[in-house]
Coordinates of C-alpha atoms in Angstrom, one line a residue:
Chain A
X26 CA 0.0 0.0 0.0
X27 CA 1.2 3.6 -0.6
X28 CA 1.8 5.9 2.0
X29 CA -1.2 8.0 1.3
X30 CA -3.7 5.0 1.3
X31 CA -1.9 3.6 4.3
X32 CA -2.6 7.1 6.4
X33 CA -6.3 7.0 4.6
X34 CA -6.9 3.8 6.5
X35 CA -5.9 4.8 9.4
X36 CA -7.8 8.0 9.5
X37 CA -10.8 5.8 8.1
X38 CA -10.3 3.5 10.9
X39 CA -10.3 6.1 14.0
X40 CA -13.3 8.1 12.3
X41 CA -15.9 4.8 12.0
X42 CA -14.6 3.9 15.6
X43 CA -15.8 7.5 17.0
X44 CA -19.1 7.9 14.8
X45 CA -20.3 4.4 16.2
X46 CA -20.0 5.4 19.9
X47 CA -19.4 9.3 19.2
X48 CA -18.4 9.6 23.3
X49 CA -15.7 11.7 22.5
X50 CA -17.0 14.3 20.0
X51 CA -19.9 14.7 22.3
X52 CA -18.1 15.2 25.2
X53 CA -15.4 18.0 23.6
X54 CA -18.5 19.7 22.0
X55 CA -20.5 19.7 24.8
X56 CA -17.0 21.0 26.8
X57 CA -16.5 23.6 24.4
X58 CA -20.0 25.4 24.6
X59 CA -19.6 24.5 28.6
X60 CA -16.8 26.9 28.5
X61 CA -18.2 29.1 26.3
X62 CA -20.9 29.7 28.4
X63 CA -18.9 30.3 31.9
X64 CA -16.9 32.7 29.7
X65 CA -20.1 34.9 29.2
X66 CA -21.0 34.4 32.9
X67 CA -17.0 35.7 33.8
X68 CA -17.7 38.9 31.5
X69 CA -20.5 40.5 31.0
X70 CA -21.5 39.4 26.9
X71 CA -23.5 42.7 26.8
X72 CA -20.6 44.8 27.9
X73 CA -17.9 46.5 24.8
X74 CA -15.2 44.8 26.3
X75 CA -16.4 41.6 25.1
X76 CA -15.6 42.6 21.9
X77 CA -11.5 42.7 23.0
X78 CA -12.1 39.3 24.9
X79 CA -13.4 37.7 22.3
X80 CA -11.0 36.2 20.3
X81 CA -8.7 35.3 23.1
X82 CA -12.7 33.1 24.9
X83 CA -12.6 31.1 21.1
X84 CA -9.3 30.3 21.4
X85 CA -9.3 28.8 24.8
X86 CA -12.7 27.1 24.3
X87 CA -11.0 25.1 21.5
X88 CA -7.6 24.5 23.4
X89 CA -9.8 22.8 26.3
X90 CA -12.1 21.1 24.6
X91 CA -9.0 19.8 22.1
X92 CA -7.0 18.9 25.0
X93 CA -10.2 16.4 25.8
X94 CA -9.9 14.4 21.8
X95 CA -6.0 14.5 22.5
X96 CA -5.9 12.7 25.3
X97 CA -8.4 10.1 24.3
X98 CA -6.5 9.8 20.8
X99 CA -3.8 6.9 22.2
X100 CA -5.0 6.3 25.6
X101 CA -8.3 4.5 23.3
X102 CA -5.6 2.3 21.6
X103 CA -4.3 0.8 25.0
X104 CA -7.8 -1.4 25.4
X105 CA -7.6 -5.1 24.0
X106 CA -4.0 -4.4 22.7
X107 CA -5.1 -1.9 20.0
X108 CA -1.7 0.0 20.0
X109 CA 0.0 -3.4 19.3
X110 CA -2.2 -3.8 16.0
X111 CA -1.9 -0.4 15.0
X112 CA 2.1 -0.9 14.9
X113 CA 1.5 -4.0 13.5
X114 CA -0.5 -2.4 10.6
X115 CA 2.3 -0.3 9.3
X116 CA 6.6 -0.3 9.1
X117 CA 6.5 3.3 9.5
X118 CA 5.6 4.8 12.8
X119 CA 5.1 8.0 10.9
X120 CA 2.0 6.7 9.2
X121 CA 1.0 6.3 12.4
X122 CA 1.6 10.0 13.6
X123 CA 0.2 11.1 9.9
X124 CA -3.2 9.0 10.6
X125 CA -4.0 10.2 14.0
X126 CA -2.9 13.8 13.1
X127 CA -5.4 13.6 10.0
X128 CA -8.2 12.3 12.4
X129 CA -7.6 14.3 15.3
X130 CA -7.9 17.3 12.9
X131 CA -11.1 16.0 11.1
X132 CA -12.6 15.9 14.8
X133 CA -11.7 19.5 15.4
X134 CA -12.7 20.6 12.6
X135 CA -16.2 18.9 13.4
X136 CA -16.4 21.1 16.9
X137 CA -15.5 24.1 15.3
X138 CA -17.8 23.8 12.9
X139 CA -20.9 23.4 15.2
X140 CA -19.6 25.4 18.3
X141 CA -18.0 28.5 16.5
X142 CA -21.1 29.6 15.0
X143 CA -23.3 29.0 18.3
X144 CA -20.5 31.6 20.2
X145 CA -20.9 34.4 17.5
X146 CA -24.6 33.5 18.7
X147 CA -23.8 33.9 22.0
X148 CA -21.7 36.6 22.3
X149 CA -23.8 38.7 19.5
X150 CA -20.4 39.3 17.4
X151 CA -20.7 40.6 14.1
X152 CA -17.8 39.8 11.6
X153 CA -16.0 42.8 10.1
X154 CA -13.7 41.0 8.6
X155 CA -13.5 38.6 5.2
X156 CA -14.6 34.9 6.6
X157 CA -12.1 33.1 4.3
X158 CA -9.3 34.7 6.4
X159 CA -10.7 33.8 9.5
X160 CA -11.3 30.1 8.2
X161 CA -7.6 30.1 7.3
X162 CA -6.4 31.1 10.3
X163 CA -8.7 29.4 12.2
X164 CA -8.1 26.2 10.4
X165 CA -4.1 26.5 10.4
X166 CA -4.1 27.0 14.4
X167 CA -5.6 24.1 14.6
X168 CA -3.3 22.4 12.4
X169 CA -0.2 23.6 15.1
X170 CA -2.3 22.5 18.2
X171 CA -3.1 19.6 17.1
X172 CA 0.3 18.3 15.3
X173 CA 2.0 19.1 18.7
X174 CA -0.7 17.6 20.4
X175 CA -1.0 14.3 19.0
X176 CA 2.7 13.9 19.3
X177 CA 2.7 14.8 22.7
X178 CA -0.2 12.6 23.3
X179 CA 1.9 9.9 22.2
X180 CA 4.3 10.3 24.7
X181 CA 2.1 10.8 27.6
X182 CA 0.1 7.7 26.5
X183 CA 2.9 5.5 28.1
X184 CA 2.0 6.9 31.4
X185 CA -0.4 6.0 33.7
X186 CA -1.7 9.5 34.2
X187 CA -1.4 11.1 31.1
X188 CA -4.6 13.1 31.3
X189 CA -2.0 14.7 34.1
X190 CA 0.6 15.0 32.1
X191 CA -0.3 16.0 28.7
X192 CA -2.0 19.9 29.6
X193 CA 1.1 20.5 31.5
X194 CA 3.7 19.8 28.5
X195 CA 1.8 20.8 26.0
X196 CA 0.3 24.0 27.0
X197 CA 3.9 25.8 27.5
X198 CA 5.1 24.6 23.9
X199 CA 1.6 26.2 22.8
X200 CA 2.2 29.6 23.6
X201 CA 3.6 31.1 20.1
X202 CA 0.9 29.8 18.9
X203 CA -1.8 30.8 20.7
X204 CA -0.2 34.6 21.1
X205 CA -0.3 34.0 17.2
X206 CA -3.6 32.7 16.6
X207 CA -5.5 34.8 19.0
X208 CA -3.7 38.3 17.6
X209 CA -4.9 37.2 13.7
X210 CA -8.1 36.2 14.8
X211 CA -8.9 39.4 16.4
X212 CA -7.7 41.4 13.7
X213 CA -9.2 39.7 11.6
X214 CA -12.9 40.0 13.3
X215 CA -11.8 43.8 13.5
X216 CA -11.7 44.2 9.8
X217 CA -7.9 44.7 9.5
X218 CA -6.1 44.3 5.8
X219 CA -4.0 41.5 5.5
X220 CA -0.7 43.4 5.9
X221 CA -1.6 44.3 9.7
X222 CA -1.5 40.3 10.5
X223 CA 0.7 38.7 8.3
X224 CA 3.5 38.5 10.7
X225 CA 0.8 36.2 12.5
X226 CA 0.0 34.3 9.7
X227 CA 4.0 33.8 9.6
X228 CA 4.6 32.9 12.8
X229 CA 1.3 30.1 12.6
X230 CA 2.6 28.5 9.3
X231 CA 6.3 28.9 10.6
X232 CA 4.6 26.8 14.0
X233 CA 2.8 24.1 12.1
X234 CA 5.6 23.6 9.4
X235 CA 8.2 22.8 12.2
X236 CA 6.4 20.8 14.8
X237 CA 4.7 18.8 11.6
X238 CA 8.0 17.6 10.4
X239 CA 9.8 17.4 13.8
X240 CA 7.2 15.7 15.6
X241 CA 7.1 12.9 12.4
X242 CA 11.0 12.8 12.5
X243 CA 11.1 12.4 16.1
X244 CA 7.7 10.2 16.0
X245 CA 9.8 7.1 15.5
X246 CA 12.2 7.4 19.0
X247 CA 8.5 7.8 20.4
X248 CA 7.1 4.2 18.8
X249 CA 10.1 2.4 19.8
X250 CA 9.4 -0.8 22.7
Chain B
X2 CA 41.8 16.6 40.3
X3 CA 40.2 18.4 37.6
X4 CA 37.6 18.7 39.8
X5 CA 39.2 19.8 42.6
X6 CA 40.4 22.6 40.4
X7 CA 37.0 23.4 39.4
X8 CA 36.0 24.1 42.7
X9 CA 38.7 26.2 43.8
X10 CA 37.9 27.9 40.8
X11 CA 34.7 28.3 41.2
X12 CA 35.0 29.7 44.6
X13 CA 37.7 32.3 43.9
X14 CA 35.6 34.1 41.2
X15 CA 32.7 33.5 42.9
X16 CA 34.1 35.5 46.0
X17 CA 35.8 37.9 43.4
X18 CA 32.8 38.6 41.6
X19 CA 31.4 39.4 45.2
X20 CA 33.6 41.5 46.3
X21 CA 33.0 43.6 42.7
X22 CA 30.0 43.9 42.9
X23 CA 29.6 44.7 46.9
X24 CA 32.5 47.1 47.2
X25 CA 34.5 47.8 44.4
X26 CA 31.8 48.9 41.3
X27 CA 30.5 52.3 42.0
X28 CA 26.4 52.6 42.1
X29 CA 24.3 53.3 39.1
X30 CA 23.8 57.4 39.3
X31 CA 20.1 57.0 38.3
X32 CA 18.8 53.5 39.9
X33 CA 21.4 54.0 42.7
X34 CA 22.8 50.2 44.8
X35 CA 19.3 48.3 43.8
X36 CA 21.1 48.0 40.1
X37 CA 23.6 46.3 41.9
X38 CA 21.3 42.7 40.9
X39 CA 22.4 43.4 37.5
X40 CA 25.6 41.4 37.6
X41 CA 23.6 38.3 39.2
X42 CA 20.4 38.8 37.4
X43 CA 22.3 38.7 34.0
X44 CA 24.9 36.3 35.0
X45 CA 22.0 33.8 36.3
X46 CA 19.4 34.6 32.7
X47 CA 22.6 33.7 30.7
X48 CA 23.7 30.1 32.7
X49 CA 19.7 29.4 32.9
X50 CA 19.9 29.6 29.1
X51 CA 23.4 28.0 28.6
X52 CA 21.8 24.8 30.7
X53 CA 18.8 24.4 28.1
X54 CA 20.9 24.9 25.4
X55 CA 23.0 21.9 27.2
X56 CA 20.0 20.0 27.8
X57 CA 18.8 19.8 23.5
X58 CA 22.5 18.8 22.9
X59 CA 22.3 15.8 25.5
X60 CA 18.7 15.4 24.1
X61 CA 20.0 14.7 20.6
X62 CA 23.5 13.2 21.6
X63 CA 21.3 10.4 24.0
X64 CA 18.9 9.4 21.0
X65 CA 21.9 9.0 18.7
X66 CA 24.1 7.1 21.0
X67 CA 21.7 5.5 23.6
X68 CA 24.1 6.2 26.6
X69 CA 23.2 6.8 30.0
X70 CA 25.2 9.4 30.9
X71 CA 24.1 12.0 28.1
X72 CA 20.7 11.4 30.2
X73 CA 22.7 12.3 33.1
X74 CA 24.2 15.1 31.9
X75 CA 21.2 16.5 30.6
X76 CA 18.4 16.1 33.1
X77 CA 21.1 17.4 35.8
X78 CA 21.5 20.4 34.1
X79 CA 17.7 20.8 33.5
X80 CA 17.3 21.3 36.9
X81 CA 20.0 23.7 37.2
X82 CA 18.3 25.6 34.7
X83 CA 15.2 25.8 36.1
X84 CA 16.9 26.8 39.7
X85 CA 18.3 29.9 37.9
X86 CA 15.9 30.4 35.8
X87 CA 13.9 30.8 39.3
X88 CA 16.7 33.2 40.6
X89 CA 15.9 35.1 37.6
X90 CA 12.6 35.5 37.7
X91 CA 12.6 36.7 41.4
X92 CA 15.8 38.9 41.4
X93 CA 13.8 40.8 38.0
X94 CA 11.1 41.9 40.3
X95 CA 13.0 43.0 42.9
X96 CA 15.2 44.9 40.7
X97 CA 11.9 46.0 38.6
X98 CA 9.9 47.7 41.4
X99 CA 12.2 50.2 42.3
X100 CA 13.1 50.9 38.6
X101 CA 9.8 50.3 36.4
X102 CA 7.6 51.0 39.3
X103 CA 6.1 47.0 38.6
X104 CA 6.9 44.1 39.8
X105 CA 6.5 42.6 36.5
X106 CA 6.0 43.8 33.1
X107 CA 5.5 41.8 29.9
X108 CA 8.3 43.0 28.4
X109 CA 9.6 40.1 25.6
X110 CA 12.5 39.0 27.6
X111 CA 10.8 38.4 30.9
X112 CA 8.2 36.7 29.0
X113 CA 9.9 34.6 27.1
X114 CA 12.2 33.9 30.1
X115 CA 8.7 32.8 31.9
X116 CA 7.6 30.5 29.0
X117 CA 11.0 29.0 29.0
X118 CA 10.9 28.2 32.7
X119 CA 7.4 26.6 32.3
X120 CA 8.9 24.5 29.6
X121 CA 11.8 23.1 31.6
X122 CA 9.1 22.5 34.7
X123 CA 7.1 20.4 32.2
X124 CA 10.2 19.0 31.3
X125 CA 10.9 17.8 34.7
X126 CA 7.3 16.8 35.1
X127 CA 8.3 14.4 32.1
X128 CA 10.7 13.4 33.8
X129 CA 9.2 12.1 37.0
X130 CA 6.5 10.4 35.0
X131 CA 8.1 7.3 33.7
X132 CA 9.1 5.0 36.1
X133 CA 10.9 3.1 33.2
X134 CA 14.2 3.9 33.3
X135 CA 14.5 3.3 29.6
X136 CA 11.6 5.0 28.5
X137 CA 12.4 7.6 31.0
X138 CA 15.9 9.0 29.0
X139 CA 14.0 8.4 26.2
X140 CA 10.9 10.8 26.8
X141 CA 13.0 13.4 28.4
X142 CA 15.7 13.4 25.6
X143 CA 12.7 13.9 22.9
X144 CA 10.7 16.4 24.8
X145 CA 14.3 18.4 25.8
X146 CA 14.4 18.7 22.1
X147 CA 11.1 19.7 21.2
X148 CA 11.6 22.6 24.1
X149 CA 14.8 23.9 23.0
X150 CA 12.7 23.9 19.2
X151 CA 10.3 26.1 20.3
X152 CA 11.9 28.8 22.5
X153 CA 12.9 30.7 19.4
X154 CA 9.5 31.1 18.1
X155 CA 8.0 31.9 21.6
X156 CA 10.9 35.0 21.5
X157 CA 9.3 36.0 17.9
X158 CA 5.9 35.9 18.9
X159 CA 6.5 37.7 21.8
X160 CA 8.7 40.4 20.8
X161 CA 5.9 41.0 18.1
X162 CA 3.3 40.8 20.6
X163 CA 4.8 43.4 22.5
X164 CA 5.8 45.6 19.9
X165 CA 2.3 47.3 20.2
X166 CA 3.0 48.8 23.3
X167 CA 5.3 50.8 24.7
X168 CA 8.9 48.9 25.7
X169 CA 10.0 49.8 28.8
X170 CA 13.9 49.7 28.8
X171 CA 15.3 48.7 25.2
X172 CA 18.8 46.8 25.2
X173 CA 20.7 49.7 23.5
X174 CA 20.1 52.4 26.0
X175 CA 22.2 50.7 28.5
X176 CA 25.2 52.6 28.5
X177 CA 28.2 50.8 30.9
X178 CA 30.8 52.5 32.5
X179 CA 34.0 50.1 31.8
X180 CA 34.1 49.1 35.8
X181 CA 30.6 47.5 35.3
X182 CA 31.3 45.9 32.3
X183 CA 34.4 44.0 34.2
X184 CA 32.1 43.3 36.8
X185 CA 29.5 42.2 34.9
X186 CA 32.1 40.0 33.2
X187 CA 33.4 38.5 36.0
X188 CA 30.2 37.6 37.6
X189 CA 29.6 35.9 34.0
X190 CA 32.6 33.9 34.4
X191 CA 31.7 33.1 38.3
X192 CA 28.3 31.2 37.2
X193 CA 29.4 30.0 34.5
X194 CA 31.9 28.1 36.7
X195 CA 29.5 27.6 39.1
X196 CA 27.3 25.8 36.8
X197 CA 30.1 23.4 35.6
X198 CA 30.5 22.8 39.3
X199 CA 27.2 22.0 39.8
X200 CA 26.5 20.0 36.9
X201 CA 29.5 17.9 37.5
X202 CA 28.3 17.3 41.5
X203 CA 24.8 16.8 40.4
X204 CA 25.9 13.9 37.5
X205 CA 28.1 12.5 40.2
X206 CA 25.1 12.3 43.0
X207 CA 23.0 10.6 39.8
X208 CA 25.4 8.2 39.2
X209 CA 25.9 6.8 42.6
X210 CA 21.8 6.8 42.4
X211 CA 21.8 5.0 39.6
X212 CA 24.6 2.5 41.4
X213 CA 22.6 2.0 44.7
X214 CA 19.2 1.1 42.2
X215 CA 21.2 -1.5 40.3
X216 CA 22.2 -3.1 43.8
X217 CA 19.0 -2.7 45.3
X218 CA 17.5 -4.5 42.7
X219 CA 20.7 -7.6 42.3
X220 CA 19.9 -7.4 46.6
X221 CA 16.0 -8.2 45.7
X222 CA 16.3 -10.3 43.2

């Protein structure tokens, strides 16, 4: 099989496990309006300075509810031996990073999709800005959290507290980005032109380009028994 | 008996670097003898970093060469890094409340020296979380890597972050008289020392651990 086909089965694999029990979509969706909510209870959503907050409350909704899909995303496998089969499946441990970074992403991108729209509700927030951009950016900070995530995941997975473990290392490494993403993002609801967050866009695509490749390089030292 | 020198060493310039700061540099006209944490301050940011950098070159040279004591070497001087990392962040304040009237400001190099400290805690957490020996140099090596990846980009981020607002004091407009520079170089010298001292001790104390577990568990068995 090719490497692209081997990945797709993979992916294929994790999303038919999910939608026949769907536990963990449900629970990170149902996290990521939860926070939403207590957000609008800790400021005032009729108040101006929502408008500042804003970015910053969609940002952290997503990291929590994320950090929820990322620690299931190995610590699943360890039932009935399902890691074993899954290195069995493949010579390549990156396959195995590429896979579960595809399907982790495909999940996220299912939460945004529902929950972003229900906190422009929320909040009342009209878009300035072009929604392409936002979509981009939106869509490439995911790309970051989640390629550091899932490796990271796979580390912590060897522990027997991960769920511990994993917010604690990840959410230092996460910092550029987040600074990043949340900067764009607000610009970007505020109307800006392009040249005012490029540098952003930079620093994002710079983010997910080098924790994509190191995190597959260094993906086979984490597979090893 | 290169250690022996080492500590001698170490001790002499760390009482010479003492005594120039204490009595022999004169005070700073504007910020008067608070500036006097300069020498440490700097002295301590500059080892905390030199012990990272140390740490992602154990990191890589233990997954190339799978032996113990790069593992050693680096998750000693992980925790010196972190321990003046910690001097750093507490002698800023101090030295930032009489100056800045804050105890802390956002400025990029506080920052980032913040983020960096969380990362070396987390790395530590790591650390303590395998009991697996094996798996245990092996983690720490890969996430000491990982770290030292992304300080750079949490310096860009933040220096652009910041840029918006107004910097409080910028690097340039530090203007030394040529008696604080040799202070400032000594004290330099003295920690430097003193973390090659305290590496060394630390990766000796490790290895007799590592000793006494091997004949605990030959005892056991």
């Amino acid at each position: 099989m090719s490497y692209y086909n081997q990945i797709r089965v993979l992916v294929w694999k994790d999303l038919a496990s999910e939608f026949r029990s769907k536990e963990m979509l449900n629970s990170m969706l149902i996290f990521a309006l939860l926070t939403t909510v207590i957000f609008s209870f800790a400021f005032d959503p009729e108040a101006d300075t929502v408008k500042k907050v804003f970015p910053g409350v969609i940002w952290v909704a997503l990291c929590f509810a994320g950090i929820l899909g990322l620690n299931r995303s190995f610590q699943g496998e360890k039932s009935n031996d399902c890691f074993m089969g899954l290195l069995l499946c493949t010579p390549d441990p990156g396959v195995v990073y590429l896979g579960k970074l595809f399907s982790n992403l495909i999940f996220m991108l299912i939460i945004e999709l529902i929950s972003l729209p229900i906190l422009f509700l929320l909040f009342d927030y009209r878009l300035q800005g072009s929604l392409g951009w936002l979509v981009l950016v939106i869509a490439l900070g995911t790309w970051g959290f989640i390629a550091i995530g899932t490796f990271l995941s796979a580390l912590a997975m060897n522990t027997k507290n991960s769920e511990l473990l994993l917010p604690v290392i990840l959410f230092p490494l996460l910092i550029p980005l987040l600074i990043a993403a949340v900067k764009a993002t607000g610009l970007i609801l505020g109307g800006g032109d392009f040249a005012s967050w490029s540098n952003w866009l930079g620093i994002i695509c710079s983010f997910d380009l080098i924790f994509t490749v190191v995190s597959w390089f260094l993906f086979d030292y984490v597979l090893e028994v | 008996m290169a250690k022996k020198a080492l500590t001698w060493l170490t001790y002499l310039s760390v009482l010479a670097a003492t005594y120039l700061v204490f009595m022999w540099v004169p005070n700073e006209k504007v910020m008067g003898p608070v500036q006097k944490i300069f020498y440490f301050h700097v002295a301590a940011a500059w080892v905390g970093f030199f012990a990272f950098l140390i740490v992602f070159l154990c990191g890589v040279a233990y997954l190339v060469t799978r032996a113990e004591k790069w593992d050693l070497y680096g998750a000693s001087s992980a925790e010196i890094g972190v321990l003046f990392t910690t001097i750093v962040l507490i002698t800023g304040p101090i030295w930032a409340r009489p100056t800045w009237n804050a105890w802390w400001t956002w400025d990029p190099r506080l920052t980032t020296t913040l983020v960096l400290w969380f990362i070396y805690l987390a790395y530590l957490m790591v650390r303590t979380s395998f009991p697996e020996p094996e798996k245990r140099m092996r983690f720490s090596a890969i996430f000491g890597i990982i770290g030292f990846i992304d300080v750079p980009i949490v310096w860009f981020s933040i220096r652009w972050w910041r840029t918006i607002h107004p910097v409080v004091v910028d690097g340039s407009g530090f203007a030394m008289s040529s008696k604080m520079l040799t202070t400032l170089l000594v004290s330099l010298v003295a920690f430097t020392l003193l973390y090659l001292y305290l590496l060394t001790t630390r990766v000796a104390v490790a290895r007799i651990d590592n000793q006494i577990q091997r004949i605990k568990e030959a005892v056991l068995r």
